[in-house]
Short mmCIF file of C-alpha atoms in Angstrom, two decimals:
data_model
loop_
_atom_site.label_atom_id
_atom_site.label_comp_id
_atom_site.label_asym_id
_atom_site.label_seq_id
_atom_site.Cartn_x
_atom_site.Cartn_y
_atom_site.Cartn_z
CA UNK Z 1 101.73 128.51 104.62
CA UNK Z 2 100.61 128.53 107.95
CA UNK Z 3 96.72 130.07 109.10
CA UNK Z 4 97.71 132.74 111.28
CA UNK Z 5 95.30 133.37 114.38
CA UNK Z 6 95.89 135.50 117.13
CA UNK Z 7 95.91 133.92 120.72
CA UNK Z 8 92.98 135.35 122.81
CA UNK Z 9 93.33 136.32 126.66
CA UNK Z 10 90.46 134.31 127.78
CA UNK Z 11 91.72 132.25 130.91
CA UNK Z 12 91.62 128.26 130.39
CA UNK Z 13 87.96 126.82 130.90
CA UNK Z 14 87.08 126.18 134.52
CA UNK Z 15 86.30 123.04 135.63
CA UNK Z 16 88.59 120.83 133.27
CA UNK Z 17 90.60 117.71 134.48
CA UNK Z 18 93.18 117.12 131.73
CA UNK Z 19 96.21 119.21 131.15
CA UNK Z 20 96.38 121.57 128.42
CA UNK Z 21 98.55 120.06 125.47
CA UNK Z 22 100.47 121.05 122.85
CA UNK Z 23 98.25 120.50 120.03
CA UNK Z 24 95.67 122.97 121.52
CA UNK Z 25 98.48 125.55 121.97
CA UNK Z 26 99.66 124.90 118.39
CA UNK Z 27 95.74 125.54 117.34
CA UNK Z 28 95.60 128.55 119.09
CA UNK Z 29 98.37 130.50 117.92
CA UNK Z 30 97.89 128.51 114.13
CA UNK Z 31 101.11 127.07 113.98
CA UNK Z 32 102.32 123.42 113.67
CA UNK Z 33 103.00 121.42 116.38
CA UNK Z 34 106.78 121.30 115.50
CA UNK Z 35 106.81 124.94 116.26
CA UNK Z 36 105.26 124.86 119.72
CA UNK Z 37 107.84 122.27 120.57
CA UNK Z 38 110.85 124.52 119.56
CA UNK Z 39 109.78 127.63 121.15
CA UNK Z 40 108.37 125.64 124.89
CA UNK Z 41 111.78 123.79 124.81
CA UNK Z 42 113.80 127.14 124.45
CA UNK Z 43 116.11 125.12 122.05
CA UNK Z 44 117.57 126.52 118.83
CA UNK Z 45 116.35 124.73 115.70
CA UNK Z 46 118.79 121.68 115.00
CA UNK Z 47 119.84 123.35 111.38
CA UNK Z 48 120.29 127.08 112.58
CA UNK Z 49 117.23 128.41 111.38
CA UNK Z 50 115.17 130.31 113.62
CA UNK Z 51 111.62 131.10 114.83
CA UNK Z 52 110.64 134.96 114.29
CA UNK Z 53 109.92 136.59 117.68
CA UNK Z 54 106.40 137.06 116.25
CA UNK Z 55 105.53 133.61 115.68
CA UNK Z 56 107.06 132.99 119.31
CA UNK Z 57 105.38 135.65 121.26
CA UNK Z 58 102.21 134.02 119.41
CA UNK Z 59 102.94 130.91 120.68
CA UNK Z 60 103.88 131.94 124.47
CA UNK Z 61 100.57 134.04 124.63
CA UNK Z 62 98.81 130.84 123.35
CA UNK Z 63 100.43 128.34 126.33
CA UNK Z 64 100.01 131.29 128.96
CA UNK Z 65 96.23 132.05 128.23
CA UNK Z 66 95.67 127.99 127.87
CA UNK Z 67 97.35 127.72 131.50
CA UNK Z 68 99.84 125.27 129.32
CA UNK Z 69 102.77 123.40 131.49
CA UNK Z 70 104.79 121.15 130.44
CA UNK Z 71 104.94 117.69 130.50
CA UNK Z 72 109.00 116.69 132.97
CA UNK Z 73 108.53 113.51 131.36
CA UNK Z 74 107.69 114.20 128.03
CA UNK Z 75 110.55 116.85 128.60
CA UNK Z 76 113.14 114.81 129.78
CA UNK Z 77 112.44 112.33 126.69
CA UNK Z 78 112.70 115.09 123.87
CA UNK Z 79 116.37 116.07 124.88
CA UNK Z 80 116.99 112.45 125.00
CA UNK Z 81 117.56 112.51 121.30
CA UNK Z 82 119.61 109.61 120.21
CA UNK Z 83 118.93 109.38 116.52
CA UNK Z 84 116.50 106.23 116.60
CA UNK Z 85 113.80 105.75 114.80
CA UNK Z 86 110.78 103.52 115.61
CA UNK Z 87 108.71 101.34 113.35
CA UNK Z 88 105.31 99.67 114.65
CA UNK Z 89 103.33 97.70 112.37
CA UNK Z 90 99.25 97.28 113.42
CA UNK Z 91 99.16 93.59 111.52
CA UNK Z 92 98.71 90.68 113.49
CA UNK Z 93 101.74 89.62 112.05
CA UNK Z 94 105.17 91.58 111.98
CA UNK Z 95 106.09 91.31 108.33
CA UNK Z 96 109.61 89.89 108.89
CA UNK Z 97 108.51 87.61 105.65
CA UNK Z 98 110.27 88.83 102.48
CA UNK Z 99 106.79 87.62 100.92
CA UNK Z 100 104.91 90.03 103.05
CA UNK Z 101 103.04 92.83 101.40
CA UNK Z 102 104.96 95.18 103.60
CA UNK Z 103 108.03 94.04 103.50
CA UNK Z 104 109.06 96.42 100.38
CA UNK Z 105 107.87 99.32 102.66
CA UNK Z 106 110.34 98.06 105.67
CA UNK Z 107 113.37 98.34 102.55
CA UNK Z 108 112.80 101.68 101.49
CA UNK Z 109 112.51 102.60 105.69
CA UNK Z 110 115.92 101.09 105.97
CA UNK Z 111 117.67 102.79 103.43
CA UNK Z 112 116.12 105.98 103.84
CA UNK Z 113 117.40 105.80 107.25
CA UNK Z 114 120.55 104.60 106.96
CA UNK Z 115 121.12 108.02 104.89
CA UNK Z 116 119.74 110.20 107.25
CA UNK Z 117 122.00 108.40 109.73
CA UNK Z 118 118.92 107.00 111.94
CA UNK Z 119 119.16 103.19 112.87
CA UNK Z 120 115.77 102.01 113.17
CA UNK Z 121 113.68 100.01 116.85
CA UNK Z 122 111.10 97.53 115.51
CA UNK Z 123 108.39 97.32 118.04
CA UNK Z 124 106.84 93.95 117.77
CA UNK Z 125 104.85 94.12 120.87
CA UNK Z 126 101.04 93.84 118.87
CA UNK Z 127 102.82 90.96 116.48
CA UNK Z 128 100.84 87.97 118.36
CA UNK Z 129 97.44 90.08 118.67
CA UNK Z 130 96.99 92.98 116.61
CA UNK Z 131 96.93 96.07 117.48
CA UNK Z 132 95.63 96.80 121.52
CA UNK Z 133 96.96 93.75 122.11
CA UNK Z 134 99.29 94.25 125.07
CA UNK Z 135 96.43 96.91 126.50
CA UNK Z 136 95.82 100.63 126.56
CA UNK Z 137 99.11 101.72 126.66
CA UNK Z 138 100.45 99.83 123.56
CA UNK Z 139 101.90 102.37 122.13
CA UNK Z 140 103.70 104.05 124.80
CA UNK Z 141 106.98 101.94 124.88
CA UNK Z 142 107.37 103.73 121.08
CA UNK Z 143 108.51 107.00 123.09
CA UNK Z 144 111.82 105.52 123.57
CA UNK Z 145 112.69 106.76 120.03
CA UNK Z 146 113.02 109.65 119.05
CA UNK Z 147 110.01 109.74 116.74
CA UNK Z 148 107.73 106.46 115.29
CA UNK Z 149 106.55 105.71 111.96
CA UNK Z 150 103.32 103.45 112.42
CA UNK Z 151 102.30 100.70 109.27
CA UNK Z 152 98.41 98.66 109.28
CA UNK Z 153 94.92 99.09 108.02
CA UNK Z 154 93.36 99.72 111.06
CA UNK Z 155 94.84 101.63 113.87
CA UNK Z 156 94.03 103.10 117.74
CA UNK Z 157 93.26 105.85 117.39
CA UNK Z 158 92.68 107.85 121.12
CA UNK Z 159 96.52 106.17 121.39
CA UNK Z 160 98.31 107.93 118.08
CA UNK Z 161 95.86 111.25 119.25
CA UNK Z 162 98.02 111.16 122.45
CA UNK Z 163 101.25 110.50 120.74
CA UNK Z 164 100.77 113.43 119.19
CA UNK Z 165 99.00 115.53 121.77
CA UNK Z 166 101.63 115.59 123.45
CA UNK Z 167 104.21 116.35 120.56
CA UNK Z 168 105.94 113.30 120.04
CA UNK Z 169 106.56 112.87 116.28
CA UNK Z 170 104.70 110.79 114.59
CA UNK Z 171 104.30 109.44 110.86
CA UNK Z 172 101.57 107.11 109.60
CA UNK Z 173 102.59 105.23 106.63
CA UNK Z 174 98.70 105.79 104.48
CA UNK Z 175 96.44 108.30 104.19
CA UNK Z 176 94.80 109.15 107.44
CA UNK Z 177 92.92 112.46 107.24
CA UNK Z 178 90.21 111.52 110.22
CA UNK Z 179 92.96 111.38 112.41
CA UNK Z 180 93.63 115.17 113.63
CA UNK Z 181 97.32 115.90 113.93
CA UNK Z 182 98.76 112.83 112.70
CA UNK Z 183 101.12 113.60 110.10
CA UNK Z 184 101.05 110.93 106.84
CA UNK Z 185 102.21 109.78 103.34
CA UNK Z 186 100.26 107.94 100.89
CA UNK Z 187 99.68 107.02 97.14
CA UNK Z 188 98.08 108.18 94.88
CA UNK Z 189 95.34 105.74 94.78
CA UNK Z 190 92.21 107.93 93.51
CA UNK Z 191 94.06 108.67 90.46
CA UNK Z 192 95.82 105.15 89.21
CA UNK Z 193 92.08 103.86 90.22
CA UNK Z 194 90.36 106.07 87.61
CA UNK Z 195 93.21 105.05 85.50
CA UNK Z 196 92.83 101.73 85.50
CA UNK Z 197 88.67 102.02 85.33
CA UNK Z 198 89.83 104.08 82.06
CA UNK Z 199 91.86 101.85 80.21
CA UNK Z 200 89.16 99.08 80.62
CA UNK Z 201 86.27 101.63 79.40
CA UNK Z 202 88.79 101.49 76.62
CA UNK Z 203 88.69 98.42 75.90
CA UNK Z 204 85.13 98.35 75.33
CA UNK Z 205 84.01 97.32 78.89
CA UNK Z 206 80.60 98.82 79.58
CA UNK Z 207 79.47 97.42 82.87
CA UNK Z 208 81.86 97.12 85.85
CA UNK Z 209 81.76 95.96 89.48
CA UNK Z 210 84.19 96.87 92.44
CA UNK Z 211 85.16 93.96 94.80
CA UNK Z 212 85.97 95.34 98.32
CA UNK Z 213 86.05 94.83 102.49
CA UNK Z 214 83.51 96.09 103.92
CA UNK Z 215 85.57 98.78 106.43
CA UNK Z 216 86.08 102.21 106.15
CA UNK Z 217 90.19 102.00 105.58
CA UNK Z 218 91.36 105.19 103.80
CA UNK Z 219 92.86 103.09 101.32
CA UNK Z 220 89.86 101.44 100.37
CA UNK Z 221 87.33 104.25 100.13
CA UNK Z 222 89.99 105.72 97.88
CA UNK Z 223 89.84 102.74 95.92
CA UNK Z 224 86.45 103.27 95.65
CA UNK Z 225 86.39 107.28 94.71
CA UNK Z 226 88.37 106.31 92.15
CA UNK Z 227 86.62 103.65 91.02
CA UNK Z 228 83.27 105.59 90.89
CA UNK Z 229 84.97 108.83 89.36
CA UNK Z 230 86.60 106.79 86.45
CA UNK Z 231 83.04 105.31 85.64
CA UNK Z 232 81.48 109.20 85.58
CA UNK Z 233 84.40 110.24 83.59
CA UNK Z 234 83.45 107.14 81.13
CA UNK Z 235 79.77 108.11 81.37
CA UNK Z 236 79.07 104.50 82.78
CA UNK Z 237 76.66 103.23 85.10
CA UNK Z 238 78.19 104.10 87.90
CA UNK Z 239 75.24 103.93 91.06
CA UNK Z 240 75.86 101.42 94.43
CA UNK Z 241 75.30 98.32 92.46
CA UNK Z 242 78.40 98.79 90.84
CA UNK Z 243 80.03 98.09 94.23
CA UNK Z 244 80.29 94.82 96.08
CA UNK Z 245 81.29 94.74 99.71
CA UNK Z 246 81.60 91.95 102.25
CA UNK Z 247 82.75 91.19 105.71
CA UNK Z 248 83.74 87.84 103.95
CA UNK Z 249 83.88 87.72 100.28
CA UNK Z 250 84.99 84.03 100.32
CA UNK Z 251 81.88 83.25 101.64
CA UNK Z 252 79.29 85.54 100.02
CA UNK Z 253 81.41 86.25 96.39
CA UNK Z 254 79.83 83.09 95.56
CA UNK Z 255 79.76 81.72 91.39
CA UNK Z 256 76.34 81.94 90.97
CA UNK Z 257 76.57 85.82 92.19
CA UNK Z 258 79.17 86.18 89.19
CA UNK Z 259 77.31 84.00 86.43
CA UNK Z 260 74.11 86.56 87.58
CA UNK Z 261 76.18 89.79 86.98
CA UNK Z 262 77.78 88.07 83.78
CA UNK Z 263 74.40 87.44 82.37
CA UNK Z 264 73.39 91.14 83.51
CA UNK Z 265 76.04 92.26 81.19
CA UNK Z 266 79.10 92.89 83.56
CA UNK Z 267 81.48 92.25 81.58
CA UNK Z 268 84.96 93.26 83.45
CA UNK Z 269 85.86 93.13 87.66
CA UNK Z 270 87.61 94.79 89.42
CA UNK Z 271 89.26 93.74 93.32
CA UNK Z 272 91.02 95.52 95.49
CA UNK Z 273 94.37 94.66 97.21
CA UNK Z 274 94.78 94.54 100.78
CA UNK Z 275 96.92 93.01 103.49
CA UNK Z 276 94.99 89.24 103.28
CA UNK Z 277 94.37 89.97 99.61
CA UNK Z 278 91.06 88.65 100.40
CA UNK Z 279 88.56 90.56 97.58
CA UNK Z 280 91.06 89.43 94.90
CA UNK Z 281 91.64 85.60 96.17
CA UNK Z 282 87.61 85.38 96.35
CA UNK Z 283 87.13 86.94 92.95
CA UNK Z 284 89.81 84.21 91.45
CA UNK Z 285 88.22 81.47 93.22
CA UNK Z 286 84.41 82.62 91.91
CA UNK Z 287 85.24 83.33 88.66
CA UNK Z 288 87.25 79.79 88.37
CA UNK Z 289 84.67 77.91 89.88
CA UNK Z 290 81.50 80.07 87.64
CA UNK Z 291 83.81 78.72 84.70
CA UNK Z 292 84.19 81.90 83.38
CA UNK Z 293 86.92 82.15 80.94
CA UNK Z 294 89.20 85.44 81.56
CA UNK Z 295 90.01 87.51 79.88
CA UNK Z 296 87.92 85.96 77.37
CA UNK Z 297 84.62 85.98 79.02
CA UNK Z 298 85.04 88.49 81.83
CA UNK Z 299 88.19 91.29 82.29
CA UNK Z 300 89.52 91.08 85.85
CA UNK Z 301 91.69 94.15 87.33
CA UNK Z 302 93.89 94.30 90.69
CA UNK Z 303 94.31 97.57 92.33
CA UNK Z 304 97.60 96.99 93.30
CA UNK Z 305 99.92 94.18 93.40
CA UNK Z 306 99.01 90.47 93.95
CA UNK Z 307 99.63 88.27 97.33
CA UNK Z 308 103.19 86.43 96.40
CA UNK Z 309 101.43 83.21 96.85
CA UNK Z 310 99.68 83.78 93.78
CA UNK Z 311 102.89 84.60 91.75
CA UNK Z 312 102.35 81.61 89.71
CA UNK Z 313 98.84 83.07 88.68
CA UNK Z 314 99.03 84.79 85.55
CA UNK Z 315 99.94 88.69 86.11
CA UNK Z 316 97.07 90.96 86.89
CA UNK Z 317 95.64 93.95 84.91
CA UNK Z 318 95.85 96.81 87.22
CA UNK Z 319 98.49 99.16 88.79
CA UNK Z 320 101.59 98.59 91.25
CA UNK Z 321 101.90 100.66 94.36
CA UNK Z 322 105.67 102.32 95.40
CA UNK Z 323 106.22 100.82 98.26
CA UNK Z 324 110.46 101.26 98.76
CA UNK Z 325 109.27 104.94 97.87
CA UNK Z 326 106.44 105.26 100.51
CA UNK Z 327 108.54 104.00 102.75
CA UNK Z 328 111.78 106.61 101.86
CA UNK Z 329 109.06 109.36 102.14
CA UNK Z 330 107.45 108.29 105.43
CA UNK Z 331 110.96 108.15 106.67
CA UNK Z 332 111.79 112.28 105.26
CA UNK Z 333 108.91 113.01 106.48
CA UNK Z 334 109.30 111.82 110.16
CA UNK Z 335 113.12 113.29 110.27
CA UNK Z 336 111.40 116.70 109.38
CA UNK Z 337 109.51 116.47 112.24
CA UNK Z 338 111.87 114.74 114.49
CA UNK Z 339 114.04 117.91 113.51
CA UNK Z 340 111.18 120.18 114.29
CA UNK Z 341 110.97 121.69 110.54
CA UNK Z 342 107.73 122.43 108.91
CA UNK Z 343 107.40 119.61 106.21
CA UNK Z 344 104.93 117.45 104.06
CA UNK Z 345 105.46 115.03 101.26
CA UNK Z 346 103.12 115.14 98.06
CA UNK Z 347 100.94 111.51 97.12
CA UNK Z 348 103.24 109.32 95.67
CA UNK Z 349 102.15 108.07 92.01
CA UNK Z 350 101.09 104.35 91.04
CA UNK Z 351 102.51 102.41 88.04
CA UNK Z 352 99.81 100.77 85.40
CA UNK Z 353 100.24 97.31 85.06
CA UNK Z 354 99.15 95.95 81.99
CA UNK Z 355 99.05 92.58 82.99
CA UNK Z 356 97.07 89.59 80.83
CA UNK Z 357 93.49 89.44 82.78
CA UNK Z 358 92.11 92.24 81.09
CA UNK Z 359 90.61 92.44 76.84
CA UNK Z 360 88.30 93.30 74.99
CA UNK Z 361 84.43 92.23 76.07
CA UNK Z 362 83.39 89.54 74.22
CA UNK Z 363 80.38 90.33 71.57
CA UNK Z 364 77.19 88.26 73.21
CA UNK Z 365 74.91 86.93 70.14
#
C-alpha cells in the first residue's frame, strides 16, 4: 500500500536552477512514480484499469504547487513505445561468454521476454571500459527502449538517479536499497548465508572466517549479515576478526595467514563469489599452497557458485544462486513498470549445495 500524503500549496523554492521532476512530484503526493507518469501523460492505463480521481487530483496539486512541466523530450520518447527492452551490463566485459557468471541471468531475460512479447537491445557501449566509460552521459542512449534492466557490481549512480528522475523505467538486477527510486530484484542472500554458516556449526565447526572484497556491494555486505547472524544464531565467536577483507586477496590471503588462523583454531572458511571470483580463487590457492588438507584439515564453503574455470575443482560446499529466475523476475518486474502498474517481486531463494569441501573438524591432540 501506498503512504498517502497530502500535497501542500507552498509555491516551488525560489532561487532553484533544475526543473522539478517526477520523482519529487511522486514524493509529494506519496505515490509511485508509475502513477505520476499515467496521470501527467493523460493516457489510460495500458490494461484498462484506472487511476481514482483522488489519487489524480493528488497528483496534479503535487506538479502544480512544485511548478512541475514536463519534459517534450522525455514526452515524445514515452509514446514512442515499441515493445523493446534494454539490457546494460556495468562489467568491463559484456558477458557474451556462455562461461560467464552472468550469462544464466541473460537466459532467463530472454525467455522471460520473449513471453511478454518484448525483444530485447543489448547496450555494449561500457564493454571495453567499465562503466563511465564512454563519459557522463553513458547511459542515455538506453532511452531508446522502452524501459532498461541494468546488470554489475558497481554502478553510476547520479546517472540511474536521472533515469529515473525523470520516469524512465528502470530495473537493477541486485539489491540496491541506497539508490532512491531505483526499482530492483535480488536473492535471498542473508538467509542461504546463515544457512550455510549453520550447517557447518553442524558439523562441529567452532571457529570460522569470512573471505571477502573489500567494497561496499550490496551483495557482499549481505554476504556478510548473513555470515555474522548465522555465527550469533550458533552462539560462535562472531566479532571483526572473523572477517577478512582485501583490495587484493591474491596478494595479502597469503599461506602463512591461513597456517596462523589454522593453528588459532579456525577450523572451516568461508569465500564469497563474485564476478572475478577472486576471494574464492585466493582462498584455493592459500590453502593449497599452506598444505592444508580439505576437508580434512580445514572445511571450505562458497557462497554461491564457482568460476567455470574451476569446474574441474572438486564441487564446493555452499549454496547456488537462481540466476534464469532473477533474470525472469527482473524482466516482470520492468514490464510492470514499463506498463505503468504498481509492482514488486519478493527475494528470490538460494539452493544449498552440499558439495565435498566441507566435514567434520578434525580432533587436534
Amino acid at each position: 500500500m501506498e503512504q498517502r500524503k497530502r500535497p501542500g500549496r507552498t509555491p516551488a523554492p525560489s532561487g532553484r536552477t533544475s526543473r522539478p521532476r517526477q520523482a519529487e512530484v511522486a514524493r509529494l503526493a506519496g505515490v509511485s512514480q508509475a502513477t505520476v507518469s499515467l496521470v501527467l501523460s493523460a493516457k489510460p492505463d495500458a490494461k484498462g484499469r484506472t487511476i481514482s480521481e483522488e489519487t489524480r487530483g493528488r497528483v496534479l496539486e503535487a506538479a502544480r504547487s512544485l511548478g512541475y512541466v514536463p519534459d517534450p523530450a522525455a514526452r515524445r520518447l514515452a509514446a514512442a513505445r515499441n515493445n523493446l527492452l534494454g539490457v546494460f551490463s556495468f562489467t568491463a566485459t559484456f558477458p557474451t561468454d556462455v562461461q560467464h557468471s552472468y550469462y544464466p541471468f541473460l537466459v532467463g531475460v530472454e525467455r522471460e521476454a520473449a513471453a511478454l512479447g518484448y525483444d530485447l537491445v543489448l547496450f555494449t557501449g561500457s564493454s571495453t571500459g567499465g562503466a563511465g566509460a564512454a563519459g557522463p552521459d553513458t547511459l542515455s542512449r538506453v532511452r531508446l527502449a522502452d524501459g532498461c534492466l541494468f546488470l554489475g557490481r558497481h554502478t553510476p549512480r547520479a546517472e540511474l538517479k536521472r533515469l529515473v528522475e525523470d520516469g524512465f523505467p528502470v530495473v537493477h538486477l541486485g539489491r540496491r536499497e541506497e539508490l532512491e527510486g531505483v526499482a530492483w530484484v535480488g536473492a535471498d542472500y542473508v538467509e542461504a548465508t546463515r544457512d550455510v554458516v549453520g550447517r557447518l556449526s553442524g558439523l562441529g565447526h567452532r571457529r570460522m572466517v569470512l573471505v571477502r572484497e573489500d567494497d561496499d556491494a550490496p551483495a557482499s555486505a549481505d554476504r556478510q549479515r548473513g555470515f555474522l547472524e548465522g555465527l550469533q544464531e550458533a552462539g560462535l565467536p562472531s566479532g571483526p576478526t572473523t572477517v577478512f577483507r582485501s583490495a587484493d586477496p591474491h596478494r595479502q590471503l597469503t599461506p602463512e595467514r591461513l597456517r596462523a588462523w589454522a593453528d588459532e583454531g579456525v577450523t572451516a572458511f568461508v569465500a564469497e563469489e563474485t564476478d572475478t571470483g577472486a576471494a574464492w580463487r585466493a582462498l584455493l590457492s592459500a590453502v593449497r599452497a599452506a598444505g592444508l588438507d580439505c576437508p580434512g584439515e580445514v572445511s571450505l564453503a562458497l557462497l554461491g557458485s564457482p568460476p567455470a574455470d574451476l569446474a574441474g575443482e572438486p564441487e564446493p560446499t555452499g549454496f547456488d544462486i537462481p540466476r534464469p529466475q532473477l533474470g525472469a523476475a527482473a524482466v516482470r518486474l520492468l514490464s510492470a513498470l514499463v506498463m505503468g502498474e504498481e509492482a514488486r517481486e519478493p527475494l528470490v531463494g538460494c539452493v544449498f549445495r552440499p558439495g565435498l569441501t566441507a566435514g567434520p573438524p578434525r580432533t587436534r591432540s
